[in-house]
């Protein structure tokens, strides 16, 4: 199914976040309706509407109707998605800190090597 991405306000997150919404492939359904002599029209009309946009940060829908219809499922999905998102953020932060530490260590090693070269030059100059 084709998808549409939009920045929308998410009531679960309380912020404007990226939402992904799946849209039906209308061309495919028209072709199937023609090939089946109209029989495909009935199931297509039952499921013709686009899906509810899903927040990429928390996984929750942005409509109150889904919260009322399936409160347990939505809350469970929101918690799981939020936990996964928090774990992802923590992992990214740990990677960033490790990279920063490695850069600092490499910089210190380069500085120590430069100091040693300078000392060797000075010693060589004094010995000559």
Coordinates of C-alpha atoms in Angstrom, one line a residue:
X1 CA 0.0 0.0 0.0
X2 CA 1.2 3.5 -0.7
X3 CA 2.0 5.6 2.3
X4 CA 1.7 9.3 3.1
X5 CA 3.9 11.1 5.6
X6 CA 2.8 14.2 7.4
X7 CA 3.8 16.3 10.4
X8 CA 0.8 16.4 12.7
X9 CA 0.0 17.1 16.3
X10 CA -0.1 13.8 18.3
X11 CA -2.2 14.0 21.5
X12 CA -0.4 11.0 23.0
X13 CA 3.1 12.7 22.6
X14 CA 1.7 16.2 23.1
X15 CA 3.9 17.5 20.2
X16 CA 4.0 17.8 16.5
X17 CA 5.5 14.6 15.1
X18 CA 5.8 12.6 11.9
X19 CA 2.7 10.5 11.1
X20 CA 2.5 7.8 8.5
X21 CA -0.8 6.9 6.9
X22 CA -1.4 4.0 4.5
X23 CA -3.6 4.7 1.5
X24 CA -5.4 2.2 -0.7
X25 CA -4.1 1.6 -4.2
X26 CA -7.1 2.8 -6.2
X27 CA -5.7 1.8 -9.6
X28 CA -5.3 -1.8 -8.4
X29 CA -8.9 -1.9 -7.1
X30 CA -10.3 -0.4 -10.3
X31 CA -8.4 -3.0 -12.4
X32 CA -9.6 -5.9 -10.1
X33 CA -13.2 -4.6 -10.3
X34 CA -13.0 -4.6 -14.1
X35 CA -11.4 -8.0 -14.2
X36 CA -13.9 -9.6 -11.8
X37 CA -16.9 -8.0 -13.6
X38 CA -17.7 -5.8 -10.6
X39 CA -17.5 -8.5 -8.0
X40 CA -14.5 -6.9 -6.4
X41 CA -16.5 -3.7 -5.9
X42 CA -18.3 -5.0 -2.8
X43 CA -15.2 -5.8 -0.7
X44 CA -13.5 -2.7 -2.0
X45 CA -16.3 -0.4 -0.8
X46 CA -16.2 -2.1 2.6
X47 CA -12.5 -1.2 3.1
X48 CA -12.1 1.9 0.8
X49 CA -11.2 4.4 3.5
X50 CA -7.5 5.2 4.3
X51 CA -6.1 3.9 7.6
X52 CA -5.7 6.1 10.6
X53 CA -2.4 8.0 10.6
X54 CA 0.2 6.5 13.1
X55 CA 2.6 8.6 15.1
X56 CA 6.2 7.5 14.4
X57 CA 7.3 8.5 17.9
X58 CA 4.8 6.7 20.1
X59 CA 2.9 4.5 17.6
X60 CA -0.4 5.9 18.6
X61 CA -3.2 7.2 16.4
X62 CA -4.0 10.8 16.2
X63 CA -7.8 10.5 16.5
X64 CA -9.8 10.2 19.7
X65 CA -12.1 7.7 18.0
X66 CA -9.5 5.0 18.1
X67 CA -8.7 5.7 21.7
X68 CA -12.4 5.2 22.6
X69 CA -12.8 2.1 20.4
X70 CA -9.7 0.2 21.5
X71 CA -8.3 1.9 24.6
X72 CA -6.3 -1.1 25.8
X73 CA -4.7 -1.9 22.5
X74 CA -3.8 1.7 21.8
X75 CA -2.3 2.2 25.2
X76 CA -0.3 -1.0 25.0
X77 CA 1.0 -0.1 21.5
X78 CA 1.8 3.4 22.8
X79 CA 3.7 2.0 25.8
X80 CA 5.7 -0.5 23.7
X81 CA 6.5 2.0 21.1
X82 CA 7.5 4.6 23.7
X83 CA 9.7 2.1 25.4
X84 CA 11.3 1.1 22.1
X85 CA 11.8 4.8 21.2
X86 CA 13.4 5.5 24.6
X87 CA 15.7 2.5 24.3
X88 CA 16.7 3.7 20.8
X89 CA 17.4 7.2 22.1
X90 CA 19.5 5.8 25.0
X91 CA 21.4 3.6 22.5
X92 CA 22.1 6.5 20.2
X93 CA 23.3 8.6 23.1
X94 CA 25.6 5.8 24.3
X95 CA 27.0 5.4 20.7
X96 CA 27.5 9.2 20.5
X97 CA 29.4 9.2 23.9
X98 CA 31.6 6.2 22.8
X99 CA 32.4 8.0 19.5
X100 CA 33.3 11.2 21.4
X101 CA 35.5 9.3 23.8
X102 CA 37.3 7.5 21.0
X103 CA 37.9 10.8 19.2
X104 CA 39.3 12.4 22.4
X105 CA 41.6 9.3 22.9
X106 CA 42.8 9.5 19.2
X107 CA 43.4 13.3 19.6
X108 CA 45.4 12.7 22.8
X109 CA 47.5 10.0 21.1
X110 CA 48.2 12.3 18.1
X111 CA 49.2 15.1 20.5
X112 CA 51.5 12.8 22.4
X113 CA 53.1 11.6 19.2
X114 CA 53.6 15.2 18.0
X115 CA 55.2 16.1 21.4
X116 CA 57.6 13.1 21.0
X117 CA 58.5 14.1 17.5
X118 CA 59.3 17.7 18.7
X119 CA 61.4 16.3 21.5
X120 CA 63.3 14.1 19.0
X121 CA 63.9 17.2 16.8
X122 CA 65.2 19.3 19.7
X123 CA 67.4 16.5 20.9
X124 CA 68.8 15.9 17.4
X125 CA 69.4 19.7 17.1
X126 CA 71.3 19.8 20.4
X127 CA 73.4 16.7 19.6
X128 CA 74.5 18.1 16.3

